[in-house]
Amino acid sequence: PSSYMVRGISNKTISLLRKAGRDTELTESDGQIPETNEFSSGESESQLNRELQLIQALNELPAQRKEAFLLAHFYNFSYLEISNRMQISVNTVKTHLRLAMLQLRETLLSILTFLFFS
């Protein structure tokens, strides 16, 4: 895929994550993002489906990778803040974030490919 498309997917993913973050909350007990049915009436069914697919893709991330990703992109924590909170090195935080983004891109790109070519 072109770098433009990958960048667009990445930006859209982060935007959807931030929007979904206003409607959902990460629970400490199970580490899963609860799926919610509380959406504004103006949202289309396809938009809801995309958001649910994104939440599902997030829930498929390994626990530490997901925690680092959510802290960075939902809560805007710095690498150092994430490192201190998770008790891991800053380089490990960077690795978790890079691998999380790669996995999300791959998952979401396969969903988009399926939607466009099916």
GROMACS .gro file of C-alpha atoms in nm:
model
  118
    1PRO     CA    1   0.000   0.000   0.000
    2SER     CA    2   0.107   0.355  -0.061
    3SER     CA    3   0.254   0.552   0.227
    4TYR     CA    4  -0.019   0.814   0.176
    5MET     CA    5  -0.291   0.553   0.234
    6VAL     CA    6  -0.112   0.406   0.536
    7ARG     CA    7  -0.070   0.754   0.687
    8GLY     CA    8  -0.437   0.829   0.622
    9ILE     CA    9  -0.543   0.507   0.792
   10SER     CA   10  -0.314   0.584   1.082
   11ASN     CA   11  -0.458   0.935   1.126
   12LYS     CA   12  -0.815   0.808   1.095
   13THR     CA   13  -0.742   0.534   1.350
   14ILE     CA   14  -0.616   0.785   1.602
   15SER     CA   15  -0.914   1.015   1.540
   16LEU     CA   16  -1.158   0.729   1.589
   17LEU     CA   17  -0.974   0.618   1.902
   18ARG     CA   18  -1.001   0.962   2.054
   19LYS     CA   19  -1.369   0.985   1.962
   20ALA     CA   20  -1.438   0.636   2.097
   21GLY     CA   21  -1.249   0.731   2.412
   22ARG     CA   22  -1.515   0.987   2.495
   23ASP     CA   23  -1.779   0.713   2.486
   24THR     CA   24  -1.584   0.425   2.636
   25GLU     CA   25  -1.348   0.381   2.926
   26LEU     CA   26  -1.069   0.132   2.976
   27THR     CA   27  -1.141  -0.082   3.279
   28GLU     CA   28  -0.852  -0.184   3.501
   29SER     CA   29  -1.011  -0.517   3.592
   30ASP     CA   30  -1.004  -0.692   3.257
   31GLY     CA   31  -0.807  -0.459   3.031
   32GLN     CA   32  -1.080  -0.468   2.768
   33ILE     CA   33  -1.245  -0.169   2.611
   34PRO     CA   34  -1.616  -0.213   2.674
   35GLU     CA   35  -1.831  -0.195   2.367
   36THR     CA   36  -2.107   0.060   2.402
   37ASN     CA   37  -2.430   0.122   2.221
   38GLU     CA   38  -2.451   0.486   2.328
   39PHE     CA   39  -2.384   0.673   2.006
   40SER     CA   40  -2.531   0.997   1.882
   41SER     CA   41  -2.830   0.960   1.654
   42GLY     CA   42  -2.648   1.137   1.369
   43GLU     CA   43  -2.397   0.859   1.322
   44SER     CA   44  -2.453   0.614   1.041
   45GLU     CA   45  -2.454   0.239   1.080
   46SER     CA   46  -2.134   0.210   0.876
   47GLN     CA   47  -1.959   0.458   1.106
   48LEU     CA   48  -2.068   0.253   1.407
   49ASN     CA   49  -1.943  -0.065   1.243
   50ARG     CA   50  -1.605   0.094   1.174
   51GLU     CA   51  -1.577   0.208   1.535
   52LEU     CA   52  -1.668  -0.138   1.662
   53GLN     CA   53  -1.408  -0.294   1.431
   54LEU     CA   54  -1.151  -0.051   1.565
   55ILE     CA   55  -1.240  -0.138   1.924
   56GLN     CA   56  -1.217  -0.507   1.838
   57ALA     CA   57  -0.876  -0.453   1.676
   58LEU     CA   58  -0.760  -0.274   1.991
   59ASN     CA   59  -0.883  -0.557   2.211
   60GLU     CA   60  -0.676  -0.802   2.003
   61LEU     CA   61  -0.352  -0.625   2.099
   62PRO     CA   62  -0.140  -0.788   2.370
   63ALA     CA   63  -0.206  -0.634   2.713
   64GLN     CA   64   0.109  -0.424   2.754
   65ARG     CA   65   0.104  -0.309   2.392
   66LYS     CA   66  -0.258  -0.201   2.426
   67GLU     CA   67  -0.194  -0.023   2.755
   68ALA     CA   68   0.098   0.173   2.608
   69PHE     CA   69  -0.103   0.259   2.297
   70LEU     CA   70  -0.405   0.379   2.494
   71LEU     CA   71  -0.194   0.586   2.732
   72ALA     CA   72  -0.016   0.751   2.439
   73HIS     CA   73  -0.313   0.811   2.209
   74PHE     CA   74  -0.617   0.835   2.440
   75TYR     CA   75  -0.459   1.009   2.735
   76ASN     CA   76  -0.170   1.186   2.559
   77PHE     CA   77   0.091   1.058   2.805
   78SER     CA   78   0.456   1.116   2.712
   79TYR     CA   79   0.694   0.826   2.663
   80LEU     CA   80   0.847   0.900   3.002
   81GLU     CA   81   0.506   0.908   3.176
   82ILE     CA   82   0.411   0.577   3.015
   83SER     CA   83   0.749   0.433   3.110
   84ASN     CA   84   0.705   0.534   3.474
   85ARG     CA   85   0.345   0.413   3.492
   86MET     CA   86   0.417   0.076   3.332
   87GLN     CA   87   0.759   0.038   3.498
   88ILE     CA   88   0.936  -0.032   3.168
   89SER     CA   89   1.209   0.153   2.979
   90VAL     CA   90   1.131   0.437   2.738
   91ASN     CA   91   1.272   0.227   2.452
   92THR     CA   92   1.032  -0.056   2.543
   93VAL     CA   93   0.745   0.195   2.534
   94LYS     CA   94   0.853   0.305   2.186
   95THR     CA   95   0.869  -0.058   2.075
   96HIS     CA   96   0.521  -0.131   2.213
   97LEU     CA   97   0.379   0.175   2.035
   98ARG     CA   98   0.547   0.090   1.705
   99LEU     CA   99   0.429  -0.272   1.715
  100ALA     CA  100   0.077  -0.170   1.819
  101MET     CA  101   0.049   0.071   1.526
  102LEU     CA  102   0.180  -0.192   1.285
  103GLN     CA  103  -0.070  -0.450   1.412
  104LEU     CA  104  -0.361  -0.204   1.399
  105ARG     CA  105  -0.267  -0.092   1.049
  106GLU     CA  106  -0.249  -0.451   0.931
  107THR     CA  107  -0.583  -0.542   1.090
  108LEU     CA  108  -0.763  -0.230   0.969
  109LEU     CA  109  -0.609  -0.248   0.623
  110SER     CA  110  -0.734  -0.605   0.584
  111ILE     CA  111  -1.082  -0.490   0.693
  112LEU     CA  112  -1.073  -0.207   0.437
  113THR     CA  113  -0.949  -0.440   0.164
  114PHE     CA  114  -1.231  -0.682   0.244
  115LEU     CA  115  -1.490  -0.400   0.235
  116PHE     CA  116  -1.370  -0.258  -0.096
  117PHE     CA  117  -1.318  -0.586  -0.280
  118SER     CA  118  -1.606  -0.798  -0.158
   0.00000   0.00000   0.00000
